[in-house]
Amino acid sequence: MNRKLRCRVFLVIASVVLLSVGVHAQQEAPAKTFRSLPIRSRLSDPDAEHKIESLLKQMTLDEKVGQLVQYSAGTRTGPGTGRSDYEEMIEKGQVGSLFNLADAHAANRYQHIAIEKSRLHIPLLNGLDVIHGYRTEFPVPLGLASTWDPEVVEKAARIAGREAAADGVRWVFSPMVDIARDPRWGRIIEGAGEDPYLGSAIARAYVRGYQGKSLRAPDSVVACPKHYVGYGAAEGGRDYNTTEISEHTLREVYLPPFYAALDEGAGTIMSAFNALNGVPASANPFTLKEVLRREWKFDGLVVSDWTSLGELVPHGIANDGRGAAWRAFTGGVEMDMESNVYHEYLAELVKSGRVSETDIDEAVRRVLRVKFAVGLFEHPYTDEKLANHGPLPKESLDVARAAAERSFVLLKNDSVGSQRVLPLSGDLKTYALVGPLADDAGEMLGSWAGRSEAKDVVTLRRALVERVGTDRVKYAKGGEITKATDEQIAEAVTAARGADVVILALGEDAPEMTAEAASRAHLDLPGRQEALLEEVAATGKPMVLVLFSGRPLTLPWAFQHVPAVLEAWFPGVQGGAALVRTLFGESVPSGKLVVTWPRWIGQIPLYYNAMSTGRPAGNAVLSKPPSEGTEKFVSRYVDETNAPQFPFGYGLSYAEFRYSNPEVNAKTLSAKALSATLRNRQEDSKEVLSVSANVTNSGKVAAEEVVQVYVRLRGTSAVEPVRALKGFQRVALAPGETKRITFPLTAESFSIWDSNNEHNVEPSLVNLWVSPDSARGESVQLEITQ
Ligand code: BGC
């Protein structure tokens, strides 16, 4: 049976099972679960449940529906509903949540209406897109993930949550945990890249940071992983586009980061815009009811994405708002963000018998559970004195700088003469700084910039001038991001000619090109920046290209001709300071790519954890171009190599690292024993095998290296990726130092979603690599027996 068919059959069986659950609740069949175990909730509280039941008894149907309704009361982030009568609606108990208010006073004003004027005094839950900072802007999420440092991500999220909570925001629409394999998609910037293991680790870090030790603490915010699910797989990389994902890939690639975020305690989740295998994700009973509620036993709240319920009409699964409300609610969405269809039709659907009031009660319970969990019933207001309108505190700036430094990925660093271009010497007479992104404070904040302010940003130009003095910096903007005149380019060339080294700051326009509704069909430098680059390079001066982008860019000329290239993403308020420290070697680059960097758009989608084919072109990642005379009848292009420009996990350092002596501590494992471990909460994180290798810093400077471990399984019932990340560690090594790096692996590391649609460990041959990226390393082997 093919996967799609299996998926359908599974859906039919699932609905039959669900129906029978309704009739014989006590005979519930054991759930199939992705991780084999339900998530660990942080919402359950018997005292709150008691209060929720007593509130429910007092609520009218209209008041219940009101809890399921949410509107944007601030700057819009999508098409509007035309409503603005929120004050009146709140007074009548018709609104459960507002969002897009980033102002303590406004948040308190609305809250006063809810608490003092509505009949049951139920507080509003105030949400906002806090994506990579609130007042203190950190690197964009793709940059934060490139740190491979969950600790720094957690610290950044903690600061962001604290700052947002001070302004009365208690719910953040973050983290975006969508796996993205297509850099054309503008929102690839908002996530953690293409890998489910890394994506899960980063997702957990955000949730820990936002929700803190106690959700009830006034400086904690409830997290909302989004967009559930498959949004990042938009066909052609076009935002909002449809997606087709087999159940195998859904379970192994797209669902894990959501599971991780919820298992870490995230109290809410946002349903996505896209259709998934023909059913819009915001009305998809399989993902929302079968997986989320029945398998994972999620007891929190599902909010729709912006107007994604109303969009069920253009999707074509509803003919009008009433139909959309019915599909969405019965499909498993509790709160309607901005569509207005629950407000308009839900009560009527109950009265006509198409929706049961018992289901409405369950949805309301979920909303109230979150409100109780964040302590809104006891402390509905924020202390307006807490909001920071002054300078950013040193502690936050330090985290912002550390995060930025770790996020930079050194893509290339060749020698000019006997010396590598980077780090730069501080003793040169003049430094030319060229490019539209060298001094653009606003751009450094990236997209979804919260309440951050350009005045807080240290640009590259400012930091360089502070470092070497105005007289030694020859700055020429060289035009805008999207356009330049011949004169501007000529001026830049003159600046370069008169300097000892050129630093070029080129890239994309963050909010316009690397955000929601900002997909690109061309991944080159916009405007005339390629001409600027090539003309400046023609001066023959040593040169460093600093790239600011929200995705990999296809720049074959630059990668061939420019000796040093540093990817800086959009690095946040401390971007310039972090860059100058990196360029001059006080900080050593240690970021690694979290997305495969293609050579050409024609290779997309290109990701490291691909399935093998029956005709593999060698290692899919390392295959040679056809001109090198390899076999014709294999999976490849006739006019391009399969290999990316840079593989997933790649990133250079000013030091050099040698890997040696890989070893496993067992040669066989038992599939049966491992499968049992997967299903036991006490044992699921138990070490079942360890793999280790020596890593030596053979360079001249102390540096950190992100050591990675990958697995390949052969002989399984379903095809598994040619490599899959199963662990990573950031290791500090002094020059000449060797450390033995050991990775404890769990049963999960060897588990697959098998051909019976079960999560299991199967007999297989295993290759394990401890390596600096996804394309290198020597593998060790073992066998998983029956
Ligand atoms: C985006 C979400 C966001 C929401 C609210 C939507 O357009 O897709 O990511 O959370 O708006 O601003």
Coordinates of C-alpha atoms in Angstrom, one line a residue, residues 57-610:
K57 CA -21.7 26.6 35.1
Q58 CA -22.2 30.3 35.3
M59 CA -21.5 31.1 31.6
T60 CA -24.1 31.7 28.9
L61 CA -23.4 30.2 25.5
D62 CA -22.5 33.7 24.2
E63 CA -20.0 34.2 27.0
K64 CA -18.5 30.8 26.3
V65 CA -18.1 31.6 22.6
G66 CA -16.6 35.0 23.6
Q67 CA -13.7 33.1 25.2
L68 CA -12.9 31.6 21.8
V69 CA -12.6 34.9 20.1
Q70 CA -9.5 36.9 19.5
Y71 CA -8.8 40.2 17.8
S72 CA -5.8 42.4 17.0
A73 CA -6.1 45.7 18.8
G74 CA -2.8 47.1 17.6
T75 CA -0.8 47.3 14.4
R76 CA -2.2 44.8 12.0
T77 CA -0.1 41.9 10.8
G78 CA -2.6 40.7 8.2
P79 CA -5.9 41.7 6.5
G80 CA -8.3 43.3 8.9
T81 CA -11.9 42.3 9.9
G82 CA -13.1 45.9 9.8
R83 CA -14.0 45.7 13.5
S84 CA -12.8 48.1 16.1
D85 CA -15.6 47.9 18.7
Y86 CA -13.5 45.8 21.0
E87 CA -14.3 47.8 24.2
E88 CA -18.0 47.2 23.8
M89 CA -17.5 43.5 23.0
I90 CA -15.2 43.0 26.0
E91 CA -17.8 44.5 28.2
K92 CA -20.3 42.0 26.9
G93 CA -17.9 39.1 27.4
Q94 CA -17.5 38.5 23.7
V95 CA -13.7 38.6 23.5
G96 CA -11.3 36.1 25.2
S97 CA -8.0 37.5 23.9
L98 CA -6.5 40.6 22.3
F99 CA -3.1 40.8 20.6
N100 CA -0.7 43.3 18.9
L101 CA -0.8 45.6 22.0
A102 CA 2.8 46.3 22.9
D103 CA 2.0 48.9 25.5
A104 CA 1.4 48.3 29.2
H105 CA -1.1 51.2 29.6
A106 CA -3.3 50.0 26.7
A107 CA -3.1 46.4 27.9
N108 CA -4.2 47.5 31.4
R109 CA -7.0 49.7 30.0
Y110 CA -8.6 46.8 28.1
Q111 CA -8.0 44.5 31.1
H112 CA -9.9 46.9 33.3
I113 CA -12.9 46.7 31.0
A114 CA -12.8 42.8 31.2
I115 CA -12.3 42.7 34.9
E116 CA -14.6 45.5 36.0
K117 CA -17.3 45.7 33.4
S118 CA -17.8 42.2 32.1
R119 CA -20.4 40.1 34.0
L120 CA -18.0 37.3 35.0
H121 CA -14.8 39.3 35.3
I122 CA -12.8 36.9 33.2
P123 CA -9.4 38.4 32.3
L124 CA -8.2 38.8 28.7
L125 CA -5.1 37.0 27.6
N126 CA -2.9 39.5 25.7
G127 CA -0.7 38.0 23.0
L128 CA 2.0 39.3 20.7
D129 CA 4.6 38.1 18.1
V130 CA 7.7 38.2 20.2
I131 CA 10.0 36.4 17.8
H132 CA 13.6 37.1 18.6
G133 CA 13.4 39.7 21.3
Y134 CA 11.0 42.4 22.5
R135 CA 13.0 45.6 23.5
T136 CA 16.4 43.9 23.3
E137 CA 16.5 42.5 19.8
F138 CA 18.6 39.3 19.4
P139 CA 19.7 37.8 16.1
V140 CA 16.8 36.5 13.9
P141 CA 15.8 33.0 14.8
L142 CA 17.7 31.4 11.9
G143 CA 20.8 33.1 13.4
L144 CA 20.0 32.1 16.9
A145 CA 19.7 28.5 15.8
S146 CA 23.0 28.8 14.0
T147 CA 24.6 29.2 17.4
W148 CA 23.8 25.5 18.1
D149 CA 23.6 26.8 21.7
P150 CA 20.3 26.1 23.4
E151 CA 21.5 27.9 26.5
V152 CA 22.0 31.2 24.7
V153 CA 18.6 30.8 23.0
E154 CA 17.0 30.1 26.4
K155 CA 18.6 33.3 27.9
A156 CA 17.4 35.4 25.0
A157 CA 13.9 34.0 25.3
R158 CA 13.9 34.7 29.0
I159 CA 14.9 38.3 28.5
A160 CA 12.3 38.7 25.7
G161 CA 9.6 37.2 27.9
R162 CA 10.4 39.4 30.8
E163 CA 10.4 42.5 28.7
A164 CA 7.2 41.6 27.0
A165 CA 5.4 40.7 30.3
A166 CA 6.4 44.1 31.7
D167 CA 4.2 45.5 28.9
G168 CA 1.3 43.3 29.8
V169 CA 2.0 40.6 27.1
R170 CA 1.5 37.2 28.7
W171 CA 1.3 35.1 25.5
V172 CA 4.0 35.0 22.8
F173 CA 3.4 33.6 19.3
S174 CA 6.7 31.9 19.3
P175 CA 8.8 29.8 18.7
M176 CA 8.2 29.2 15.0
V177 CA 9.3 25.5 14.8
D178 CA 8.5 24.9 11.1
I179 CA 11.1 22.8 9.4
A180 CA 12.1 24.5 6.2
R181 CA 13.9 22.9 3.3
D182 CA 13.4 25.6 0.8
P183 CA 15.3 28.9 1.1
R184 CA 12.9 30.6 -1.3
W185 CA 10.3 30.6 1.5
G186 CA 10.6 34.0 3.2
R187 CA 9.9 32.7 6.6
I188 CA 12.8 30.3 6.7
I189 CA 14.4 33.2 8.7
E190 CA 11.9 32.7 11.5
G191 CA 12.8 29.1 12.3
A192 CA 15.6 26.8 13.2
G193 CA 16.3 25.4 9.8
E194 CA 16.0 22.0 8.2
D195 CA 16.7 19.5 11.0
P196 CA 14.2 18.0 13.4
Y197 CA 16.7 17.1 16.1
L198 CA 18.3 20.5 16.3
G199 CA 14.9 22.1 15.7
S200 CA 13.5 20.2 18.7
A201 CA 16.4 21.2 21.0
I202 CA 16.0 24.9 20.0
A203 CA 12.2 24.7 20.4
R204 CA 12.6 23.4 24.0
A205 CA 15.1 26.2 24.8
Y206 CA 12.7 28.9 23.7
V207 CA 9.9 27.4 25.7
R208 CA 12.0 27.1 28.8
G209 CA 13.1 30.7 28.4
Y210 CA 9.6 32.2 27.8
Q211 CA 7.8 30.2 30.4
G212 CA 10.5 30.3 33.1
K213 CA 10.4 28.2 36.2
S214 CA 6.8 29.0 36.9
L215 CA 4.2 30.1 34.3
R216 CA 2.4 31.9 37.1
A217 CA 5.3 34.3 37.8
P218 CA 4.4 37.8 36.5
D219 CA 7.5 37.8 34.2
S220 CA 6.6 34.6 32.4
V221 CA 4.8 34.3 29.1
V222 CA 3.1 31.3 27.7
A223 CA 4.7 30.0 24.5
C224 CA 2.9 29.2 21.3
P225 CA 4.8 26.9 18.9
K226 CA 3.7 27.5 15.3
H227 CA 2.6 26.9 12.6
Y228 CA 1.0 23.5 13.1
V229 CA 1.9 21.9 10.8
G230 CA 3.8 21.6 7.5
Y231 CA 3.7 25.4 6.8
G232 CA 7.5 25.4 6.0
A233 CA 6.9 22.9 3.2
A234 CA 5.0 25.3 1.0
E235 CA 5.3 24.2 -2.6
G236 CA 7.8 26.2 -4.6
G237 CA 8.6 28.1 -1.5
R238 CA 5.6 30.4 -2.0
D239 CA 4.2 31.5 1.3
Y240 CA 0.8 30.1 2.2
N241 CA 1.0 27.5 -0.5
T242 CA -0.3 24.0 -0.3
T243 CA 1.8 21.1 1.1
E244 CA 2.0 17.4 0.5
I245 CA 3.8 15.5 3.2
S246 CA 3.7 11.7 3.6
E247 CA 2.8 10.5 7.1
H248 CA 6.4 9.1 7.4
T249 CA 8.0 12.4 6.7
L250 CA 5.4 14.3 8.8
R251 CA 6.2 12.0 11.8
E252 CA 9.9 12.0 11.3
V253 CA 10.6 15.5 10.2
Y254 CA 7.8 18.0 10.7
L255 CA 6.1 16.9 13.9
P256 CA 9.1 16.4 16.2
P257 CA 9.8 20.1 17.0
F258 CA 6.1 20.6 17.9
Y259 CA 6.2 17.6 20.1
A260 CA 9.3 18.9 21.8
A261 CA 7.9 22.3 22.4
L262 CA 4.7 20.9 23.9
D263 CA 6.6 18.3 25.9
E264 CA 8.7 21.1 27.4
G265 CA 5.4 22.6 28.6
A266 CA 4.2 25.1 25.9
G267 CA 0.6 25.8 26.8
T268 CA -0.7 26.8 23.4
I269 CA -0.1 26.0 19.7
M270 CA -1.0 27.9 16.5
S271 CA -2.6 26.1 13.5
A272 CA -1.2 27.0 10.1
F273 CA -2.5 28.6 6.9
N274 CA -1.5 25.8 4.5
A275 CA -3.5 22.8 3.4
L276 CA -1.8 19.6 4.3
N277 CA -2.4 16.6 2.0
G278 CA -5.6 18.3 0.9
V279 CA -7.0 19.4 4.3
P280 CA -6.2 22.9 5.6
A281 CA -4.2 22.7 8.8
S282 CA -6.6 25.0 10.5
A283 CA -9.4 22.4 10.2
N284 CA -7.4 19.2 10.1
P285 CA -8.9 16.5 12.3
F286 CA -5.9 14.2 11.8
T287 CA -3.2 16.6 13.0
L288 CA -5.4 18.6 15.5
K289 CA -7.5 15.8 17.0
E290 CA -5.8 12.5 16.3
V291 CA -2.2 13.5 16.8
L292 CA -2.4 16.5 19.1
R293 CA -5.2 15.5 21.5
R294 CA -5.5 11.8 21.3
E295 CA -1.9 10.7 20.9
W296 CA -0.1 13.5 22.6
K297 CA -2.9 14.3 25.1
F298 CA -2.3 18.1 24.7
D299 CA -4.5 19.9 27.2
G300 CA -3.7 23.5 26.2
L301 CA -5.2 25.8 23.6
V302 CA -5.1 25.8 19.8
V303 CA -5.3 29.2 18.3
S304 CA -5.7 29.7 14.5
D305 CA -3.3 31.8 12.5
W306 CA -4.5 35.2 11.4
T307 CA -7.8 34.8 9.6
S308 CA -6.9 31.2 8.7
L309 CA -10.5 30.1 9.6
G310 CA -12.1 32.6 7.2
E311 CA -9.6 31.4 4.7
L312 CA -11.2 28.0 4.7
V313 CA -13.6 29.5 2.2
P314 CA -11.0 30.4 -0.5
H315 CA -9.3 27.1 0.3
G316 CA -12.6 25.6 -0.9
I317 CA -13.7 23.4 2.1
A318 CA -16.4 25.9 3.2
N319 CA -18.8 28.0 1.2
D320 CA -19.2 30.7 3.7
G321 CA -18.2 31.9 7.2
R322 CA -20.7 29.6 8.9
G323 CA -19.3 26.6 7.1
A324 CA -15.7 27.8 7.9
A325 CA -16.6 28.1 11.6
W326 CA -18.1 24.6 11.6
R327 CA -15.2 23.0 9.8
A328 CA -12.6 24.7 12.0
F329 CA -14.3 24.1 15.3
T330 CA -15.1 20.5 14.6
G331 CA -11.6 20.1 13.1
G332 CA -10.0 21.1 16.4
V333 CA -9.3 24.8 16.6
E334 CA -10.4 26.4 19.9
M335 CA -9.7 30.1 19.3
D336 CA -10.4 32.2 16.2
M337 CA -7.7 34.7 15.5
E338 CA -9.2 37.6 13.7
S339 CA -11.6 35.8 11.3
N340 CA -14.7 36.8 13.2
V341 CA -16.4 33.6 12.2
Y342 CA -16.7 32.1 15.7
H343 CA -18.2 35.3 17.0
E344 CA -20.7 35.4 14.1
Y345 CA -21.7 31.7 13.8
L346 CA -20.6 29.5 16.7
A347 CA -23.6 30.1 19.0
E348 CA -26.0 29.6 16.1
L349 CA -24.2 26.3 15.1
V350 CA -24.8 25.1 18.7
K351 CA -28.4 26.1 18.6
S352 CA -29.0 24.3 15.3
G353 CA -27.4 21.2 16.7
R354 CA -24.4 21.1 14.3
V355 CA -21.9 21.8 17.1
S356 CA -22.3 20.3 20.6
E357 CA -22.2 22.5 23.7
T358 CA -20.1 19.9 25.4
D359 CA -17.4 20.5 22.8
I360 CA -17.8 24.2 23.3
D361 CA -17.3 23.7 27.1
E362 CA -14.1 21.7 26.4
A363 CA -12.7 24.4 24.2
V364 CA -13.5 27.1 26.8
R365 CA -11.9 24.9 29.5
R366 CA -8.7 25.0 27.4
V367 CA -8.7 28.8 27.2
L368 CA -9.4 29.2 30.9
R369 CA -6.8 26.7 31.8
V370 CA -4.1 28.8 30.1
K371 CA -5.5 32.0 31.8
F372 CA -5.3 30.3 35.2
A373 CA -1.9 28.9 34.5
V374 CA -0.4 32.3 33.8
G375 CA -2.0 33.6 37.0
L376 CA -4.3 36.1 35.3
F377 CA -7.2 35.6 37.6
E378 CA -5.0 36.7 40.6
H379 CA -2.9 39.3 38.8
P380 CA -4.7 40.6 35.7
Y381 CA -2.7 43.8 35.4
T382 CA 0.8 44.6 34.7
D383 CA 2.8 47.1 36.8
E384 CA 3.2 50.0 34.3
K385 CA 6.4 51.1 36.1
L386 CA 8.1 47.9 35.0
A387 CA 8.2 48.7 31.3
N388 CA 11.6 49.8 30.2
H389 CA 11.6 53.0 28.2
G390 CA 15.2 53.8 29.0
P391 CA 18.5 52.3 27.8
L392 CA 18.9 48.5 27.6
P393 CA 20.5 46.9 30.6
K394 CA 24.0 45.6 30.3
E395 CA 23.0 42.1 31.2
S396 CA 20.6 42.0 28.1
L397 CA 23.2 43.6 25.8
D398 CA 25.8 41.0 26.9
V399 CA 23.5 38.1 25.9
A400 CA 22.6 39.9 22.7
R401 CA 26.3 40.2 21.8
A402 CA 27.2 36.7 22.8
A403 CA 24.3 35.3 20.8
A404 CA 25.3 37.4 17.7
E405 CA 28.9 36.2 18.0
R406 CA 28.0 32.6 18.1
S407 CA 25.5 33.0 15.3
F408 CA 28.0 34.1 12.7
V409 CA 29.0 31.4 10.2
L410 CA 32.5 31.7 8.6
L411 CA 31.9 30.3 5.1
K412 CA 35.2 30.9 3.6
N413 CA 38.6 32.2 4.8
D414 CA 41.4 31.8 2.3
S415 CA 44.9 33.1 2.5
V416 CA 46.1 36.1 0.7
G417 CA 49.9 35.8 0.6
S418 CA 50.9 33.8 3.6
Q419 CA 48.1 34.9 5.8
R420 CA 44.4 34.1 6.1
V421 CA 42.3 37.2 5.5
L422 CA 40.5 36.8 8.9
P423 CA 41.1 37.8 11.5
L424 CA 42.0 41.3 10.4
S425 CA 45.0 43.0 11.9
G426 CA 44.2 46.0 14.0
D427 CA 47.4 47.8 12.8
L428 CA 46.3 48.5 9.2
K429 CA 46.3 52.2 8.2
T430 CA 42.9 52.3 6.6
Y431 CA 39.8 50.1 6.4
A432 CA 37.3 50.7 3.6
L433 CA 33.7 49.9 4.7
V434 CA 31.4 49.5 1.8
G435 CA 27.8 48.5 1.3
P436 CA 24.2 49.4 2.1
L437 CA 24.1 47.2 5.2
A438 CA 27.2 48.7 6.9
D439 CA 25.3 51.4 8.7
D440 CA 21.6 50.6 8.5
A441 CA 20.4 50.2 12.1
G442 CA 16.8 49.3 11.2
E443 CA 17.9 46.4 9.0
M444 CA 20.0 44.8 11.8
L445 CA 16.7 44.2 13.8
G446 CA 15.4 41.8 11.1
S447 CA 11.8 41.1 10.6
W448 CA 9.3 40.9 13.5
A449 CA 11.3 43.4 15.4
G450 CA 9.0 43.7 18.5
R451 CA 9.3 47.0 20.3
S452 CA 13.0 47.3 19.5
E453 CA 14.3 50.7 18.4
A454 CA 16.9 51.5 15.8
K455 CA 18.6 53.9 18.2
D456 CA 19.7 50.9 20.3
V457 CA 21.5 49.3 17.5
V458 CA 25.3 49.3 17.1
T459 CA 25.9 49.1 13.4
L460 CA 29.1 47.7 11.9
R461 CA 30.2 51.2 10.9
R462 CA 29.7 52.6 14.4
A463 CA 31.5 49.7 16.0
L464 CA 34.4 49.9 13.5
V465 CA 34.8 53.7 14.0
E466 CA 34.8 53.2 17.7
R467 CA 37.4 50.5 17.3
V468 CA 39.9 52.1 15.0
G469 CA 38.9 55.8 14.9
T470 CA 37.0 57.8 12.2
D471 CA 40.2 58.8 10.3
R472 CA 41.0 55.2 9.5
V473 CA 37.6 54.2 8.2
K474 CA 36.7 55.1 4.6
Y475 CA 33.0 54.5 4.4
A476 CA 31.0 54.4 1.1
K477 CA 27.4 53.1 1.1
G478 CA 27.6 52.0 -2.6
G479 CA 23.9 52.5 -3.1
E480 CA 20.8 51.1 -1.5
I481 CA 19.9 47.4 -1.1
T482 CA 17.7 47.4 -4.2
K483 CA 19.3 50.1 -6.3
A484 CA 22.5 52.1 -6.9
T485 CA 23.8 54.7 -9.3
D486 CA 27.0 54.4 -11.2
E487 CA 28.4 57.3 -9.1
Q488 CA 27.6 55.4 -5.8
I489 CA 29.5 52.4 -7.1
A490 CA 32.4 54.5 -8.3
E491 CA 32.6 56.2 -4.9
A492 CA 32.8 52.7 -3.3
V493 CA 35.6 51.7 -5.7
T494 CA 37.5 54.8 -4.8
A495 CA 37.2 54.1 -1.1
A496 CA 38.4 50.6 -1.6
R497 CA 41.4 51.7 -3.7
G498 CA 42.6 54.0 -0.9
A499 CA 42.4 51.3 1.8
D500 CA 44.5 48.4 3.0
V501 CA 41.5 46.1 3.3
V502 CA 37.8 46.2 2.3
I503 CA 34.9 45.1 4.4
L504 CA 31.8 44.7 2.3
A505 CA 28.4 44.6 4.0
L506 CA 25.9 43.3 1.5
G507 CA 22.6 41.4 1.6
E508 CA 18.9 41.5 1.7
D509 CA 16.2 43.8 3.0
A510 CA 15.0 42.1 6.1
P511 CA 11.3 43.1 6.3
E512 CA 10.8 43.2 2.6
M513 CA 12.6 40.1 1.5
T514 CA 13.0 37.7 4.4
A515 CA 9.7 37.6 6.3
E516 CA 6.1 36.6 6.0
A517 CA 4.8 37.1 2.4
A518 CA 8.4 37.7 1.3
S519 CA 9.3 34.6 -0.7
R520 CA 11.9 35.0 -3.5
A521 CA 12.4 33.3 -6.8
H522 CA 15.9 34.7 -7.1
L523 CA 18.4 34.1 -4.3
D524 CA 21.1 36.5 -5.5
L525 CA 22.1 39.8 -4.1
P526 CA 19.3 42.3 -4.8
G527 CA 19.7 45.5 -6.7
R528 CA 23.2 46.2 -8.1
Q529 CA 25.1 44.7 -5.2
E530 CA 26.6 42.0 -7.3
A531 CA 28.1 44.7 -9.6
L532 CA 29.3 46.6 -6.5
L533 CA 30.9 43.5 -5.2
E534 CA 32.7 42.6 -8.5
E535 CA 33.9 46.2 -9.1
V536 CA 35.2 46.5 -5.6
A537 CA 36.9 43.1 -5.9
A538 CA 38.6 44.3 -9.1
T539 CA 40.7 46.7 -7.1
G540 CA 42.6 43.6 -5.9
K541 CA 42.5 44.7 -2.3
P542 CA 42.2 42.0 0.4
M543 CA 38.5 41.7 1.1
V544 CA 35.9 40.3 3.5
L545 CA 32.3 39.9 2.5
V546 CA 29.9 40.2 5.4
L547 CA 26.5 38.9 4.3
F548 CA 23.3 40.0 6.0
S549 CA 20.5 37.7 5.0
G550 CA 17.6 35.6 6.2
R551 CA 18.5 32.6 4.1
P552 CA 21.3 31.2 2.1
L553 CA 22.0 33.2 -1.1
T554 CA 23.3 31.7 -4.3
L555 CA 26.5 33.7 -5.0
P556 CA 28.8 31.5 -7.0
W557 CA 31.0 34.4 -8.1
A558 CA 31.6 35.6 -4.6
F559 CA 32.3 32.1 -3.3
Q560 CA 34.9 31.6 -6.0
H561 CA 36.5 35.0 -5.9
V562 CA 36.1 36.6 -2.5
P563 CA 38.7 35.2 -0.1
A564 CA 36.7 35.6 3.1
V565 CA 32.9 35.4 3.6
L566 CA 31.1 35.7 6.9
E567 CA 27.4 35.1 7.2
A568 CA 26.0 37.5 9.8
W569 CA 22.2 36.9 9.3
F570 CA 20.4 39.9 10.9
P571 CA 22.3 40.1 14.1
G572 CA 20.2 42.4 16.4
V573 CA 21.1 45.3 18.6
Q574 CA 24.7 44.3 19.3
G575 CA 25.4 43.2 15.7
G576 CA 28.1 45.7 14.9
A577 CA 29.9 45.2 18.2
A578 CA 29.9 41.4 17.7
L579 CA 31.0 41.7 14.1
V580 CA 34.0 44.0 14.9
R581 CA 35.1 41.6 17.7
T582 CA 34.9 38.7 15.3
L583 CA 36.6 40.5 12.4
F584 CA 39.5 41.4 14.6
G585 CA 39.7 38.0 16.2
E586 CA 38.6 38.8 19.8
S587 CA 35.8 36.4 19.2
V588 CA 36.3 33.3 17.0
P589 CA 33.5 32.3 14.7
S590 CA 31.8 29.1 15.9
G591 CA 28.3 29.2 14.3
K592 CA 27.3 26.4 11.9
L593 CA 24.7 26.2 9.2
V594 CA 21.3 25.0 10.1
V595 CA 20.3 24.9 6.5
T596 CA 22.0 23.3 3.5
W597 CA 23.4 26.1 1.3
P598 CA 22.6 25.4 -2.4
R599 CA 24.7 26.4 -5.3
W600 CA 21.8 27.1 -7.6
I601 CA 18.0 27.5 -7.2
G602 CA 17.6 24.6 -9.5
Q603 CA 18.9 22.2 -6.8
I604 CA 16.1 23.3 -4.3
P605 CA 14.8 21.5 -2.3
L606 CA 18.2 20.4 -1.2
Y607 CA 18.6 19.1 2.4
Y608 CA 21.2 16.9 4.0
N609 CA 18.8 14.4 5.6
A610 CA 17.5 13.2 2.3

